[in-house]
PDB file of C-alpha atoms in Angstrom:
ATOM      1  CA  MET D  15      -0.597 -36.193  56.053  1.00  0.00           C
ATOM      2  CA  SER D  16      -4.029 -36.916  57.394  1.00  0.00           C
ATOM      3  CA  ALA D  17      -5.843 -39.886  55.465  1.00  0.00           C
ATOM      4  CA  PRO D  18      -8.328 -38.682  52.833  1.00  0.00           C
ATOM      5  CA  THR D  19     -11.456 -38.890  53.492  1.00  0.00           C
ATOM      6  CA  THR D  20     -15.420 -37.717  51.492  1.00  0.00           C
ATOM      7  CA  SER D  21     -16.935 -34.777  52.844  1.00  0.00           C
ATOM      8  CA  TYR D  22     -18.913 -36.312  55.192  1.00  0.00           C
ATOM      9  CA  GLY D  23     -15.948 -38.530  56.606  1.00  0.00           C
ATOM     10  CA  HIS D  24     -15.773 -41.709  55.454  1.00  0.00           C
ATOM     11  CA  GLU D  25     -12.134 -42.639  55.326  1.00  0.00           C
ATOM     12  CA  LEU D  26     -11.695 -43.176  51.292  1.00  0.00           C
ATOM     13  CA  SER D  27      -9.703 -46.652  50.420  1.00  0.00           C
ATOM     14  CA  PRO D  28      -8.695 -47.771  47.341  1.00  0.00           C
ATOM     15  CA  GLY D  29     -11.981 -49.724  45.525  1.00  0.00           C
ATOM     16  CA  ASP D  30     -14.213 -47.552  47.362  1.00  0.00           C
ATOM     17  CA  ASP D  31     -17.682 -46.098  45.751  1.00  0.00           C
ATOM     18  CA  THR D  32     -17.953 -42.873  46.148  1.00  0.00           C
ATOM     19  CA  ASP D  33     -19.475 -39.704  44.033  1.00  0.00           C
ATOM     20  CA  ILE D  34     -16.976 -38.257  41.577  1.00  0.00           C
ATOM     21  CA  ASN D  35     -18.173 -35.010  41.996  1.00  0.00           C
ATOM     22  CA  ASP D  36     -17.538 -35.220  46.493  1.00  0.00           C
ATOM     23  CA  VAL D  37     -14.563 -33.410  47.156  1.00  0.00           C
ATOM     24  CA  PRO D  38     -12.550 -35.241  49.317  1.00  0.00           C
ATOM     25  CA  VAL D  39     -10.742 -33.786  52.086  1.00  0.00           C
ATOM     26  CA  CYS D  40      -7.249 -34.397  53.597  1.00  0.00           C
ATOM     27  CA  CYS D  41      -5.251 -31.578  55.145  1.00  0.00           C
ATOM     28  CA  ASP D  42      -7.958 -29.392  53.616  1.00  0.00           C
ATOM     29  CA  ASP D  43     -10.069 -29.483  50.283  1.00  0.00           C
ATOM     30  CA  MET D  44      -8.579 -31.301  47.314  1.00  0.00           C
ATOM     31  CA  GLN D  45      -8.377 -29.516  43.961  1.00  0.00           C
ATOM     32  CA  GLY D  46      -9.730 -31.712  41.272  1.00  0.00           C
ATOM     33  CA  GLU D  47      -8.608 -32.180  37.615  1.00  0.00           C
ATOM     34  CA  ASN D  48     -10.423 -34.407  35.011  1.00  0.00           C
ATOM     35  CA  THR D  49      -8.616 -37.502  33.707  1.00  0.00           C
ATOM     36  CA  SER D  50      -8.133 -38.692  30.417  1.00  0.00           C
ATOM     37  CA  SER D  51     -10.874 -41.221  30.510  1.00  0.00           C
ATOM     38  CA  GLY D  52     -13.709 -39.478  32.165  1.00  0.00           C
ATOM     39  CA  GLY D  53     -12.220 -39.447  36.235  1.00  0.00           C
ATOM     40  CA  ARG D  54     -11.366 -36.926  38.488  1.00  0.00           C
ATOM     41  CA  ASP D  55      -7.886 -36.473  40.514  1.00  0.00           C
ATOM     42  CA  TYR D  56      -8.324 -35.030  43.677  1.00  0.00           C
ATOM     43  CA  THR D  57      -4.416 -33.187  44.995  1.00  0.00           C
ATOM     44  CA  CYS D  58      -4.171 -31.907  48.402  1.00  0.00           C
ATOM     45  CA  PRO D  59      -2.262 -28.762  48.525  1.00  0.00           C
ATOM     46  CA  GLY D  60      -0.790 -29.012  51.897  1.00  0.00           C
ATOM     47  CA  CYS D  61       0.771 -32.599  51.730  1.00  0.00           C
ATOM     48  CA  GLY D  62       0.096 -33.678  47.971  1.00  0.00           C
ATOM     49  CA  THR D  63      -1.842 -36.498  48.930  1.00  0.00           C
ATOM     50  CA  VAL D  64      -3.682 -37.356  45.270  1.00  0.00           C
ATOM     51  CA  VAL D  65      -6.831 -39.318  45.317  1.00  0.00           C
ATOM     52  CA  SER D  66      -7.919 -41.077  41.516  1.00  0.00           C
ATOM     53  CA  ILE D  67     -11.598 -41.742  40.835  1.00  0.00           C
ATOM     54  CA  SER D  68     -13.087 -43.506  38.069  1.00  0.00           C
ATOM     55  CA  ALA D  69     -16.224 -41.773  36.398  1.00  0.00           C
ATOM     56  CA  SER D  70     -18.092 -44.128  37.668  1.00  0.00           C
ATOM     57  CA  GLY D  71     -17.424 -43.733  41.139  1.00  0.00           C
ATOM     58  CA  LEU D  72     -14.392 -46.014  41.961  1.00  0.00           C
ATOM     59  CA  VAL D  73     -11.499 -44.814  44.369  1.00  0.00           C
ATOM     60  CA  ASN D  74      -8.646 -45.991  41.715  1.00  0.00           C
ATOM     61  CA  ASP D  75      -5.404 -45.387  44.256  1.00  0.00           C
ATOM     62  CA  ILE D  76      -4.694 -42.912  46.835  1.00  0.00           C
ATOM     63  CA  TYR D  77      -0.716 -41.746  46.661  1.00  0.00           C
ATOM     64  CA  PRO D  78       1.407 -39.484  48.245  1.00  0.00           C
TER      65      PRO D  78
END
C-alpha cells in the first residue's frame, strides 16, 4: 500500500483541504462514490485504502 496522494503528488492526511473532484492516487487511480452527506469516498482498487472527503473538500479520514 502506498500513501494516497492528490493527482499532483501531495500526500494526503486527515484534516487536509483538497478538491473533492481531484481523484486521489494510491496504488492506482481511486474509484469515487458519493456519500449521503454530499462528500465522496475514494477507494483504491489495488489495496482497498479509502479516502473520505467531505463536501467542503476536507479529508475526513484515510483507512485501509
